[in-house]
mmCIF file of C-alpha atoms in Angstrom:
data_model
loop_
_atom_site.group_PDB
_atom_site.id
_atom_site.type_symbol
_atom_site.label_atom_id
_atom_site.label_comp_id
_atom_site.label_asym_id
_atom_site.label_seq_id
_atom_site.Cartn_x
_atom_site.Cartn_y
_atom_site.Cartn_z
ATOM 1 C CA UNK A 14 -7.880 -29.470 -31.825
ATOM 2 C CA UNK A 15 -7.093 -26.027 -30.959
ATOM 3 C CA UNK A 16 -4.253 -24.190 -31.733
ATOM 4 C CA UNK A 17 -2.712 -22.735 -28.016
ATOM 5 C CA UNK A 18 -0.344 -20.022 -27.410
ATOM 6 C CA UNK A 19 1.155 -21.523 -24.289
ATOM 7 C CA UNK A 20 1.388 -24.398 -22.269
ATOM 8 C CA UNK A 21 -1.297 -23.264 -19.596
ATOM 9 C CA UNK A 22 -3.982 -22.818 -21.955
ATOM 10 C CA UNK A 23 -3.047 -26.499 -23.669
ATOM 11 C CA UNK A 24 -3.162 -28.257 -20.154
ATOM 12 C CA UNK A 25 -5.817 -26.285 -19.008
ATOM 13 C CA UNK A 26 -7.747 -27.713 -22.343
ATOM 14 C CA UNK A 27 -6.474 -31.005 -21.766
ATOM 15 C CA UNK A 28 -7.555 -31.090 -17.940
ATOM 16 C CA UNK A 29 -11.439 -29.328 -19.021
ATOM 17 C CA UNK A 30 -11.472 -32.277 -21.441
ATOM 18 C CA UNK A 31 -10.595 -34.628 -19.072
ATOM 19 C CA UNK A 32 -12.895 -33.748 -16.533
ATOM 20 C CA UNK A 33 -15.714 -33.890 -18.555
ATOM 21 C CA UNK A 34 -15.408 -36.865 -19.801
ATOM 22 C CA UNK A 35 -14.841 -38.145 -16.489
ATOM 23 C CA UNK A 36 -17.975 -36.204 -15.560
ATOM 24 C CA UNK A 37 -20.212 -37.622 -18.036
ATOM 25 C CA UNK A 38 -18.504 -41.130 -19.492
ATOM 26 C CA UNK A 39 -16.696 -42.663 -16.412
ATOM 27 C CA UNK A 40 -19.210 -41.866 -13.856
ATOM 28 C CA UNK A 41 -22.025 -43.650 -15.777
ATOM 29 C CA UNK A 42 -19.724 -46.643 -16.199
ATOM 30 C CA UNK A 43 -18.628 -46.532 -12.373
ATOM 31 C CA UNK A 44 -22.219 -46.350 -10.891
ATOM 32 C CA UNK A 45 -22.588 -49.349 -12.904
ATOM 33 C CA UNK A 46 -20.294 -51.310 -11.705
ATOM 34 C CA UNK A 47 -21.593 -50.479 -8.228
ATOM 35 C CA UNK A 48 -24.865 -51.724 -9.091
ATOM 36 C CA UNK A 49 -23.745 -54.663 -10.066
ATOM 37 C CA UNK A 50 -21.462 -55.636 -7.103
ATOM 38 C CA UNK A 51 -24.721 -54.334 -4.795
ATOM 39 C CA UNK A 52 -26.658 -56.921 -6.263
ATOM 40 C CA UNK A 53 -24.548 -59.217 -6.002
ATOM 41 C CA UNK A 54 -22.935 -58.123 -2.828
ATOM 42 C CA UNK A 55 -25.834 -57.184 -0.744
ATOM 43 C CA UNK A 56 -29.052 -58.026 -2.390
ATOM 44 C CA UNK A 57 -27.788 -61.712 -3.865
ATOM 45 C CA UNK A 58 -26.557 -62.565 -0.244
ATOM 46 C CA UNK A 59 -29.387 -61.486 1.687
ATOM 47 C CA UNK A 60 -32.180 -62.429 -0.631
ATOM 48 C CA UNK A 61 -35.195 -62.511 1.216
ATOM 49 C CA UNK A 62 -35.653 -59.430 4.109
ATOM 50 C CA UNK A 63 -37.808 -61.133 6.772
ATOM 51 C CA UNK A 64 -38.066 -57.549 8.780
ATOM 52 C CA UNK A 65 -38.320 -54.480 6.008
ATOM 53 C CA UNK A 66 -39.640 -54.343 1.928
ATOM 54 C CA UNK A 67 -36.368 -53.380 0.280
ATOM 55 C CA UNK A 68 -36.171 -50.172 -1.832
ATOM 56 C CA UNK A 69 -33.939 -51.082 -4.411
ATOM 57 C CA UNK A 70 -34.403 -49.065 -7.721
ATOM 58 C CA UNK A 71 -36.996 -46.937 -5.832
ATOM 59 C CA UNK A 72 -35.145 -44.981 -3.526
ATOM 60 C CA UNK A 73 -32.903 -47.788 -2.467
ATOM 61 C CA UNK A 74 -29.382 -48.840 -2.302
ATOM 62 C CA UNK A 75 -29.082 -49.623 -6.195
ATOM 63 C CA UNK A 76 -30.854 -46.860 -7.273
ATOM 64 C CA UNK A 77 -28.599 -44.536 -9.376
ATOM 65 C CA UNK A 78 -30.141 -41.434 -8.538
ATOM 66 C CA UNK A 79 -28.725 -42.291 -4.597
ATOM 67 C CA UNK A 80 -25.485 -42.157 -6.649
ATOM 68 C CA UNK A 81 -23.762 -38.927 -7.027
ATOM 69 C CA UNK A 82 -20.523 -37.817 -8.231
ATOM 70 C CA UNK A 83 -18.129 -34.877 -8.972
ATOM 71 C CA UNK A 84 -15.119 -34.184 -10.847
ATOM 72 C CA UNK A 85 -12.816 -31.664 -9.945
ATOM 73 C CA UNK A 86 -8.585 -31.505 -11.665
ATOM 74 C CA UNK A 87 -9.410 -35.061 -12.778
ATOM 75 C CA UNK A 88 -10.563 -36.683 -10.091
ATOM 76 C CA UNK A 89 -13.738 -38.350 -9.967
ATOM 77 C CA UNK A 90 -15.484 -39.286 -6.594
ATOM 78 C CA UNK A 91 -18.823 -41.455 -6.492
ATOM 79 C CA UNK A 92 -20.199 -41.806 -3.235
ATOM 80 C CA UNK A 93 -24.163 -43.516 -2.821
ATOM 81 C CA UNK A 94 -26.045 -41.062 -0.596
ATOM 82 C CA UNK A 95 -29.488 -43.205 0.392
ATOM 83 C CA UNK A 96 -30.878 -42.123 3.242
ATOM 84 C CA UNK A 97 -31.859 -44.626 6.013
ATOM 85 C CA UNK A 98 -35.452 -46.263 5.036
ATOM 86 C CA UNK A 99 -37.657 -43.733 7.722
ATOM 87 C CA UNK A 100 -40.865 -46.519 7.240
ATOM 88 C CA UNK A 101 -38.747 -48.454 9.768
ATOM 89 C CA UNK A 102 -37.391 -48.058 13.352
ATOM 90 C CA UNK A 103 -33.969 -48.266 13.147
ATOM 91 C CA UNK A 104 -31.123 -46.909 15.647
ATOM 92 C CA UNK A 105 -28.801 -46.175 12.781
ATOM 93 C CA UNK A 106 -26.245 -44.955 15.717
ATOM 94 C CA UNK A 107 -25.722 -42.141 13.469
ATOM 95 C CA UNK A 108 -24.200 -43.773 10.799
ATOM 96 C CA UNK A 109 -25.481 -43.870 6.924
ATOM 97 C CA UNK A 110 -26.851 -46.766 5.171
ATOM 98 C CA UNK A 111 -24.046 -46.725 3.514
ATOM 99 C CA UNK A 112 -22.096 -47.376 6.168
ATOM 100 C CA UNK A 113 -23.804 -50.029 7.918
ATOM 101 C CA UNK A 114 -23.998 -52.088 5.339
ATOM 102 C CA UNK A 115 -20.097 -52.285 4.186
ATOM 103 C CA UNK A 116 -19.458 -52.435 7.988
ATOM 104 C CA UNK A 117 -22.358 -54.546 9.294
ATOM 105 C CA UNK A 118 -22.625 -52.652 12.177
ATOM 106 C CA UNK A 119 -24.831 -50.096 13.054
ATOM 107 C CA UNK A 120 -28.528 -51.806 13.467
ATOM 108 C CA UNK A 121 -30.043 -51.261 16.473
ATOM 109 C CA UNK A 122 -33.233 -53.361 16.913
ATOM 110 C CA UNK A 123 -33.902 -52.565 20.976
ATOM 111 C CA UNK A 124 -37.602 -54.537 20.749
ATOM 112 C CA UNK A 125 -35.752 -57.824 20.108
ATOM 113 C CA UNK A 126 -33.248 -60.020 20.930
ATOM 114 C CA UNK A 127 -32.372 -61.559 18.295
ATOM 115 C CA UNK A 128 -29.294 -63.993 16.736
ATOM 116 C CA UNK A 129 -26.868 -61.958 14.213
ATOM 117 C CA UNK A 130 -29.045 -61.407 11.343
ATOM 118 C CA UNK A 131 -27.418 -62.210 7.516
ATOM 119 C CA UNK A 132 -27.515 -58.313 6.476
ATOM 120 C CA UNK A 133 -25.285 -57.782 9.992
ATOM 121 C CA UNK A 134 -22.461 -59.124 8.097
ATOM 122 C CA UNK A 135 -20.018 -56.721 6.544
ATOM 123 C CA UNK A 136 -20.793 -56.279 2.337
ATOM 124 C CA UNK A 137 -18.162 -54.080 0.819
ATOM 125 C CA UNK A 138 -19.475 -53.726 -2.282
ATOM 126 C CA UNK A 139 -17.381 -50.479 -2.323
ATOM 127 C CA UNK A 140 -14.120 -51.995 -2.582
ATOM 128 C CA UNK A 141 -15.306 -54.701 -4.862
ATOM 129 C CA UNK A 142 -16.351 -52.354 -7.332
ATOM 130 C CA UNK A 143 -12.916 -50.140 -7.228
ATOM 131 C CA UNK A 144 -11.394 -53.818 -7.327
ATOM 132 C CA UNK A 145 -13.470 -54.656 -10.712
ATOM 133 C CA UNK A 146 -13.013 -51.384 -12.220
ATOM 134 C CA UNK A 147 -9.129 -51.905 -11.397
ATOM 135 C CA UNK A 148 -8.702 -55.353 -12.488
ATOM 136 C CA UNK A 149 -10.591 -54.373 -15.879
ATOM 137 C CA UNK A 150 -9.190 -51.046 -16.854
ATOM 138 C CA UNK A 151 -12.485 -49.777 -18.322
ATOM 139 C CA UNK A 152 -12.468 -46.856 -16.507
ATOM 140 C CA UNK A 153 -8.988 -45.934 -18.145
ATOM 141 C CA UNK A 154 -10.466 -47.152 -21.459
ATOM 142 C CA UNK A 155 -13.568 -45.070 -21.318
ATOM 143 C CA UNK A 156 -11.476 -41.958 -20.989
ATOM 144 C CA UNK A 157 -9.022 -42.746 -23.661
ATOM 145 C CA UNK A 158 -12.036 -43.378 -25.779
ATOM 146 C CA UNK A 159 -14.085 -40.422 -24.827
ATOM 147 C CA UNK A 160 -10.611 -38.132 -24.861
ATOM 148 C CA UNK A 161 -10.286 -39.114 -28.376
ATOM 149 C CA UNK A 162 -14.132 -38.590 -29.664
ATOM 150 C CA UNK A 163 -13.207 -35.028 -28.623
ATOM 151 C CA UNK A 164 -10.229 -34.480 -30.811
ATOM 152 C CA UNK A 165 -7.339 -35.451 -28.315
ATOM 153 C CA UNK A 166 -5.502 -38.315 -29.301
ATOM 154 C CA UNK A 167 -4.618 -40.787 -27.007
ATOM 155 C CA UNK A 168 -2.469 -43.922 -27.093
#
């Protein structure tokens, strides 16, 4: 490490280092995570679309390249940005995909009348995956790991 000449330019050193492993470690293992609670929340549950071909690791829901993130004074947000499927007609009532699934509301099928369809249920696989990352600390892990590959010691 470093020597500093004040305490600014040590936490500012601290906080660069943090961020970027946040940026680069954490994110990867948080995207993850989401896929795997997507699957399992929204794919595993719904397993056979009868009215739409599903995207998935084309363009769809799991797809990590819907996934973005930034990092800004050690804070890392990861939101999933896919766009509404355009092949079918959907009212999305201007909501995100996002949205309607975790909420289950939000499809708007005005050429049928149809019974509550499985996918109209609400599938949070948002708060299961901060729940899983939570419960299992690897997020804090990662960092402490990462933190100390670049020369800052952590307990």
């Amino acid at each position: 490490m470093p020597d500093f000449d004040s305490i600014e330019s040590l936490s500012k050193y601290i906080q660069n280092n943090i961020d970027d492993v946040l940026d680069k470690e954490v994110s990867q293992i948080v995207k993850a995570q989401e896929q795997v609670e997507i699957q399992s929340k929204v794919y595993d549950v719904y397993p056979h679309p009868i009215g739409y071909i599903r995207r998935e690791y084309n363009g769809g829901l799991i797809d990590d390249l819907n996934m973005k993130h930034t990092v800004q004074n050690g804070e890392l947000v990861v939101t999933n940005e896919t766009p509404i499927n355009e092949d079918y007609s959907i009212g999305d009532n201007g909501m995100t995909l996002n949205e309607m699934v975790i909420t289950g509301k939000g499809y708007d099928y005005p050429s049928c009348v149809h019974n509550p369809y499985p996918y109209e249920q609400p599938r949070d696989y948002i708060q299961a995956t901060e729940d899983e990352l939570k419960e299992n600390n690897v997020c804090t892990e990662t960092l402490k790991i990462g933190l100390n590959n670049n020369g800052i010691p952590t307990e």
